[in-house]
């Protein structure tokens, strides 16, 4: 563990903060006077980008790195098809079993979100649009997905390192908030201070939240195309209210993927297609 920490240029204090434990505990792990439990071992493996097997001496670093660079479905115990079938069948027990297996394996949270939960929601939407999935089942799958996200969030996230928060909202009558919730969770895992407002928040209340929290940015997500106008109106309202003191307005979501220039067409400051885009733009402001 000490070799990995040094390789990643982390002090004991920095590693302890990332893992949500004390610096003394890290020192004890490294000198062999204490041994982490299975859950903490998986967190350590994720932090350093290696497998649990590598940490306990069952494989070399090259094999661990090779696994890290492989697609999720080559290292995960279950394929996406297994996960999707359990969702469509309404088999919550199997879905939960799959998610727990990923956590035990030390599969990164971002991988679970992107390659399984987010992908399954896209497929679910496509099936619903084709008339192959009833609306009640689409809602049921959304609820299961949110339960899974809560399960993943129990992992120790980094303590917020950025004093000014980020507000995350969906505009108007838009009810699809799972995408922006995933982004919010992952930003928190990277140490960002996120205030997730979700859906159904009136514009005047969003203005109050901005006034009270002085966020560095507001993330706005639009899933259904017919809610794009609501996003435009919200953006215009924020800019009119705060003028030059307006926080950076960042927009994203499936509804915007076919627009030539989403930021310009909605009036936002920046467009972000995914988590990486959000983090990249946050680092620029």
GROMACS .gro file of C-alpha atoms in nm:
model
  285
    1UNK     CA    1   0.000   0.000   0.000
    2UNK     CA    2   0.286   0.237   0.079
    3UNK     CA    3   0.439   0.174  -0.262
    4UNK     CA    4   0.108   0.255  -0.432
    5UNK     CA    5   0.062   0.570  -0.225
    6UNK     CA    6   0.408   0.695  -0.317
    7UNK     CA    7   0.354   0.598  -0.682
    8UNK     CA    8   0.038   0.816  -0.684
    9UNK     CA    9   0.225   1.098  -0.508
   10UNK     CA   10  -0.008   1.102  -0.207
   11UNK     CA   11   0.086   1.177   0.151
   12UNK     CA   12  -0.057   0.962   0.430
   13UNK     CA   13  -0.283   1.255   0.521
   14UNK     CA   14  -0.414   1.287   0.163
   15UNK     CA   15  -0.478   0.912   0.133
   16UNK     CA   16  -0.654   0.910   0.471
   17UNK     CA   17  -0.879   1.197   0.363
   18UNK     CA   18  -0.969   1.024   0.037
   19UNK     CA   19  -1.060   0.705   0.225
   20UNK     CA   20  -1.245   0.877   0.508
   21UNK     CA   21  -1.016   0.744   0.782
   22UNK     CA   22  -0.746   0.881   1.011
   23UNK     CA   23  -0.382   0.928   0.915
   24UNK     CA   24  -0.280   0.698   1.202
   25UNK     CA   25  -0.493   0.422   1.048
   26UNK     CA   26  -0.308   0.460   0.717
   27UNK     CA   27   0.024   0.436   0.903
   28UNK     CA   28  -0.096   0.123   1.082
   29UNK     CA   29  -0.206  -0.035   0.752
   30UNK     CA   30   0.135   0.036   0.600
   31UNK     CA   31   0.340  -0.100   0.889
   32UNK     CA   32   0.119  -0.407   0.927
   33UNK     CA   33  -0.019  -0.343   1.276
   34UNK     CA   34  -0.375  -0.320   1.142
   35UNK     CA   35  -0.555  -0.483   0.849
   36UNK     CA   36  -0.848  -0.317   0.666
   37UNK     CA   37  -1.179  -0.501   0.641
   38UNK     CA   38  -1.311  -0.619   0.303
   39UNK     CA   39  -1.511  -0.303   0.232
   40UNK     CA   40  -1.216  -0.075   0.309
   41UNK     CA   41  -0.984  -0.299   0.105
   42UNK     CA   42  -1.212  -0.248  -0.197
   43UNK     CA   43  -1.203   0.130  -0.140
   44UNK     CA   44  -0.823   0.127  -0.122
   45UNK     CA   45  -0.808  -0.074  -0.445
   46UNK     CA   46  -1.036   0.177  -0.618
   47UNK     CA   47  -0.830   0.472  -0.492
   48UNK     CA   48  -0.508   0.332  -0.637
   49UNK     CA   49  -0.659   0.181  -0.952
   50UNK     CA   50  -0.567  -0.181  -0.878
   51UNK     CA   51  -0.762  -0.496  -0.796
   52UNK     CA   52  -0.825  -0.636  -0.450
   53UNK     CA   53  -0.626  -0.942  -0.561
   54UNK     CA   54  -0.324  -0.719  -0.620
   55UNK     CA   55  -0.353  -0.563  -0.275
   56UNK     CA   56  -0.351  -0.903  -0.103
   57UNK     CA   57  -0.070  -1.037  -0.321
   58UNK     CA   58  -0.258  -1.267  -0.559
   59UNK     CA   59  -0.149  -1.095  -0.883
   60UNK     CA   60   0.120  -0.862  -1.013
   61UNK     CA   61   0.076  -0.492  -1.085
   62UNK     CA   62   0.080  -0.540  -1.463
   63UNK     CA   63  -0.217  -0.777  -1.442
   64UNK     CA   64  -0.403  -0.534  -1.218
   65UNK     CA   65  -0.335  -0.243  -1.452
   66UNK     CA   66  -0.446  -0.450  -1.751
   67UNK     CA   67  -0.775  -0.523  -1.576
   68UNK     CA   68  -0.817  -0.156  -1.492
   69UNK     CA   69  -0.781  -0.059  -1.859
   70UNK     CA   70  -1.022  -0.327  -1.979
   71UNK     CA   71  -1.392  -0.258  -2.044
   72UNK     CA   72  -1.611  -0.304  -1.737
   73UNK     CA   73  -1.783  -0.609  -1.875
   74UNK     CA   74  -1.451  -0.795  -1.905
   75UNK     CA   75  -1.378  -0.750  -1.533
   76UNK     CA   76  -1.728  -0.742  -1.381
   77UNK     CA   77  -1.894  -1.059  -1.260
   78UNK     CA   78  -2.215  -0.974  -1.449
   79UNK     CA   79  -2.262  -0.843  -1.803
   80UNK     CA   80  -2.487  -0.550  -1.890
   81UNK     CA   81  -2.737  -0.795  -2.043
   82UNK     CA   82  -2.774  -0.966  -1.704
   83UNK     CA   83  -2.840  -0.635  -1.535
   84UNK     CA   84  -3.088  -0.519  -1.802
   85UNK     CA   85  -3.281  -0.847  -1.796
   86UNK     CA   86  -3.321  -0.827  -1.419
   87UNK     CA   87  -3.452  -0.471  -1.452
   88UNK     CA   88  -3.706  -0.554  -1.723
   89UNK     CA   89  -3.818  -0.860  -1.525
   90UNK     CA   90  -3.867  -0.639  -1.219
   91UNK     CA   91  -3.630  -0.867  -1.027
   92UNK     CA   92  -3.509  -0.622  -0.761
   93UNK     CA   93  -3.331  -0.895  -0.566
   94UNK     CA   94  -3.108  -0.987  -0.860
   95UNK     CA   95  -3.047  -0.621  -0.950
   96UNK     CA   96  -2.930  -0.552  -0.595
   97UNK     CA   97  -2.716  -0.866  -0.599
   98UNK     CA   98  -2.544  -0.746  -0.917
   99UNK     CA   99  -2.474  -0.399  -0.776
  100UNK     CA  100  -2.337  -0.545  -0.453
  101UNK     CA  101  -2.111  -0.777  -0.652
  102UNK     CA  102  -1.967  -0.474  -0.835
  103UNK     CA  103  -1.899  -0.300  -0.504
  104UNK     CA  104  -1.731  -0.610  -0.359
  105UNK     CA  105  -1.513  -0.636  -0.670
  106UNK     CA  106  -1.408  -0.275  -0.636
  107UNK     CA  107  -1.558  -0.172  -0.972
  108UNK     CA  108  -1.533   0.213  -0.978
  109UNK     CA  109  -1.856   0.399  -0.904
  110UNK     CA  110  -1.825   0.597  -1.228
  111UNK     CA  111  -1.812   0.270  -1.426
  112UNK     CA  112  -2.124   0.134  -1.257
  113UNK     CA  113  -2.310   0.458  -1.320
  114UNK     CA  114  -2.209   0.495  -1.684
  115UNK     CA  115  -2.187   0.136  -1.813
  116UNK     CA  116  -2.487  -0.005  -1.627
  117UNK     CA  117  -2.731   0.243  -1.471
  118UNK     CA  118  -2.710   0.521  -1.731
  119UNK     CA  119  -2.697   0.275  -2.020
  120UNK     CA  120  -2.998   0.084  -1.884
  121UNK     CA  121  -3.201   0.405  -1.863
  122UNK     CA  122  -3.124   0.485  -2.226
  123UNK     CA  123  -3.233   0.135  -2.333
  124UNK     CA  124  -3.545   0.165  -2.116
  125UNK     CA  125  -3.637   0.492  -2.287
  126UNK     CA  126  -3.590   0.335  -2.630
  127UNK     CA  127  -3.809   0.038  -2.539
  128UNK     CA  128  -4.080   0.272  -2.408
  129UNK     CA  129  -4.072   0.485  -2.725
  130UNK     CA  130  -4.115   0.170  -2.935
  131UNK     CA  131  -4.415   0.066  -2.727
  132UNK     CA  132  -4.232  -0.243  -2.600
  133UNK     CA  133  -4.240  -0.130  -2.237
  134UNK     CA  134  -4.543   0.001  -2.042
  135UNK     CA  135  -4.509   0.335  -1.864
  136UNK     CA  136  -4.551   0.175  -1.519
  137UNK     CA  137  -4.250  -0.047  -1.580
  138UNK     CA  138  -4.044   0.248  -1.705
  139UNK     CA  139  -4.122   0.428  -1.377
  140UNK     CA  140  -4.047   0.112  -1.180
  141UNK     CA  141  -3.705   0.080  -1.345
  142UNK     CA  142  -3.635   0.445  -1.260
  143UNK     CA  143  -3.714   0.379  -0.895
  144UNK     CA  144  -3.491   0.071  -0.886
  145UNK     CA  145  -3.212   0.276  -1.045
  146UNK     CA  146  -3.239   0.543  -0.777
  147UNK     CA  147  -3.225   0.275  -0.507
  148UNK     CA  148  -2.906   0.142  -0.668
  149UNK     CA  149  -2.757   0.490  -0.674
  150UNK     CA  150  -2.824   0.528  -0.301
  151UNK     CA  151  -2.651   0.194  -0.245
  152UNK     CA  152  -2.344   0.309  -0.440
  153UNK     CA  153  -2.337   0.641  -0.258
  154UNK     CA  154  -2.276   0.461   0.071
  155UNK     CA  155  -1.915   0.433  -0.038
  156UNK     CA  156  -1.696   0.685   0.138
  157UNK     CA  157  -1.686   0.998  -0.079
  158UNK     CA  158  -1.420   1.262  -0.052
  159UNK     CA  159  -1.490   1.546   0.186
  160UNK     CA  160  -1.597   1.858  -0.005
  161UNK     CA  161  -1.284   2.054  -0.090
  162UNK     CA  162  -1.452   2.342  -0.274
  163UNK     CA  163  -1.613   2.602  -0.047
  164UNK     CA  164  -1.848   2.748  -0.307
  165UNK     CA  165  -2.120   2.497  -0.394
  166UNK     CA  166  -2.265   2.385  -0.723
  167UNK     CA  167  -2.643   2.385  -0.771
  168UNK     CA  168  -2.800   2.100  -0.972
  169UNK     CA  169  -3.156   2.139  -1.105
  170UNK     CA  170  -3.398   2.034  -1.377
  171UNK     CA  171  -3.617   2.309  -1.527
  172UNK     CA  172  -3.992   2.360  -1.526
  173UNK     CA  173  -4.207   2.048  -1.541
  174UNK     CA  174  -3.916   1.819  -1.635
  175UNK     CA  175  -3.935   1.516  -1.404
  176UNK     CA  176  -3.638   1.313  -1.526
  177UNK     CA  177  -3.375   1.388  -1.264
  178UNK     CA  178  -3.179   1.062  -1.247
  179UNK     CA  179  -2.912   1.181  -1.492
  180UNK     CA  180  -2.834   1.500  -1.300
  181UNK     CA  181  -2.849   1.305  -0.973
  182UNK     CA  182  -2.579   1.070  -1.104
  183UNK     CA  183  -2.367   1.367  -1.207
  184UNK     CA  184  -2.419   1.522  -0.863
  185UNK     CA  185  -2.319   1.201  -0.685
  186UNK     CA  186  -2.005   1.163  -0.891
  187UNK     CA  187  -1.907   1.527  -0.841
  188UNK     CA  188  -1.938   1.469  -0.466
  189UNK     CA  189  -1.714   1.164  -0.501
  190UNK     CA  190  -1.454   1.397  -0.656
  191UNK     CA  191  -1.473   1.637  -0.363
  192UNK     CA  192  -1.717   1.897  -0.498
  193UNK     CA  193  -1.980   2.058  -0.277
  194UNK     CA  194  -2.310   1.992  -0.457
  195UNK     CA  195  -2.660   2.110  -0.366
  196UNK     CA  196  -2.900   1.884  -0.555
  197UNK     CA  197  -3.240   2.053  -0.592
  198UNK     CA  198  -3.386   1.801  -0.836
  199UNK     CA  199  -3.717   1.852  -1.014
  200UNK     CA  200  -4.035   2.044  -0.949
  201UNK     CA  201  -3.864   2.353  -0.805
  202UNK     CA  202  -4.030   2.684  -0.912
  203UNK     CA  203  -3.799   2.936  -1.078
  204UNK     CA  204  -3.836   3.190  -0.797
  205UNK     CA  205  -3.721   2.924  -0.547
  206UNK     CA  206  -3.417   2.848  -0.762
  207UNK     CA  207  -3.335   3.219  -0.759
  208UNK     CA  208  -3.362   3.215  -0.379
  209UNK     CA  209  -3.127   2.915  -0.362
  210UNK     CA  210  -2.874   3.099  -0.579
  211UNK     CA  211  -2.903   3.410  -0.364
  212UNK     CA  212  -2.856   3.213  -0.042
  213UNK     CA  213  -2.573   2.981  -0.152
  214UNK     CA  214  -2.373   3.193  -0.400
  215UNK     CA  215  -2.287   2.888  -0.617
  216UNK     CA  216  -1.995   2.895  -0.855
  217UNK     CA  217  -2.210   2.716  -1.114
  218UNK     CA  218  -2.563   2.596  -1.178
  219UNK     CA  219  -2.604   2.265  -1.360
  220UNK     CA  220  -2.927   2.235  -1.561
  221UNK     CA  221  -3.036   1.902  -1.710
  222UNK     CA  222  -3.298   1.850  -1.982
  223UNK     CA  223  -3.399   1.497  -2.077
  224UNK     CA  224  -3.717   1.550  -2.281
  225UNK     CA  225  -3.693   1.786  -2.584
  226UNK     CA  226  -4.022   1.960  -2.506
  227UNK     CA  227  -3.872   2.092  -2.181
  228UNK     CA  228  -3.590   2.275  -2.361
  229UNK     CA  229  -3.794   2.596  -2.367
  230UNK     CA  230  -3.830   2.576  -1.987
  231UNK     CA  231  -3.451   2.557  -1.962
  232UNK     CA  232  -3.415   2.863  -2.186
  233UNK     CA  233  -3.662   3.057  -1.970
  234UNK     CA  234  -3.483   2.956  -1.648
  235UNK     CA  235  -3.146   3.059  -1.788
  236UNK     CA  236  -3.285   3.393  -1.904
  237UNK     CA  237  -3.447   3.452  -1.564
  238UNK     CA  238  -3.124   3.380  -1.375
  239UNK     CA  239  -2.921   3.610  -1.598
  240UNK     CA  240  -3.175   3.890  -1.570
  241UNK     CA  241  -3.184   3.860  -1.191
  242UNK     CA  242  -2.811   3.840  -1.123
  243UNK     CA  243  -2.657   4.011  -1.426
  244UNK     CA  244  -2.276   4.013  -1.417
  245UNK     CA  245  -2.287   3.835  -1.078
  246UNK     CA  246  -2.470   3.538  -1.227
  247UNK     CA  247  -2.309   3.198  -1.158
  248UNK     CA  248  -2.178   3.004  -1.457
  249UNK     CA  249  -2.476   2.829  -1.617
  250UNK     CA  250  -2.394   2.483  -1.751
  251UNK     CA  251  -2.649   2.276  -1.941
  252UNK     CA  252  -2.664   1.912  -2.049
  253UNK     CA  253  -2.898   1.618  -2.102
  254UNK     CA  254  -3.024   1.387  -2.375
  255UNK     CA  255  -3.266   1.649  -2.512
  256UNK     CA  256  -2.974   1.860  -2.634
  257UNK     CA  257  -2.767   1.600  -2.818
  258UNK     CA  258  -2.918   1.689  -3.156
  259UNK     CA  259  -2.869   2.065  -3.124
  260UNK     CA  260  -2.582   2.210  -3.323
  261UNK     CA  261  -2.470   2.440  -3.043
  262UNK     CA  262  -2.665   2.368  -2.722
  263UNK     CA  263  -2.506   2.647  -2.516
  264UNK     CA  264  -2.578   2.917  -2.774
  265UNK     CA  265  -2.929   2.790  -2.853
  266UNK     CA  266  -3.034   2.776  -2.488
  267UNK     CA  267  -2.847   3.083  -2.366
  268UNK     CA  268  -2.628   2.884  -2.126
  269UNK     CA  269  -2.262   2.966  -2.070
  270UNK     CA  270  -2.138   2.613  -2.130
  271UNK     CA  271  -2.263   2.277  -2.260
  272UNK     CA  272  -2.151   1.953  -2.096
  273UNK     CA  273  -2.220   1.617  -2.259
  274UNK     CA  274  -2.101   1.404  -1.965
  275UNK     CA  275  -1.935   1.401  -1.623
  276UNK     CA  276  -1.590   1.455  -1.772
  277UNK     CA  277  -1.719   1.763  -1.952
  278UNK     CA  278  -1.868   1.901  -1.631
  279UNK     CA  279  -1.544   1.855  -1.437
  280UNK     CA  280  -1.334   1.995  -1.723
  281UNK     CA  281  -1.549   2.309  -1.739
  282UNK     CA  282  -1.560   2.350  -1.361
  283UNK     CA  283  -1.183   2.350  -1.357
  284UNK     CA  284  -1.185   2.637  -1.607
  285UNK     CA  285  -1.411   2.872  -1.412
   0.00000   0.00000   0.00000
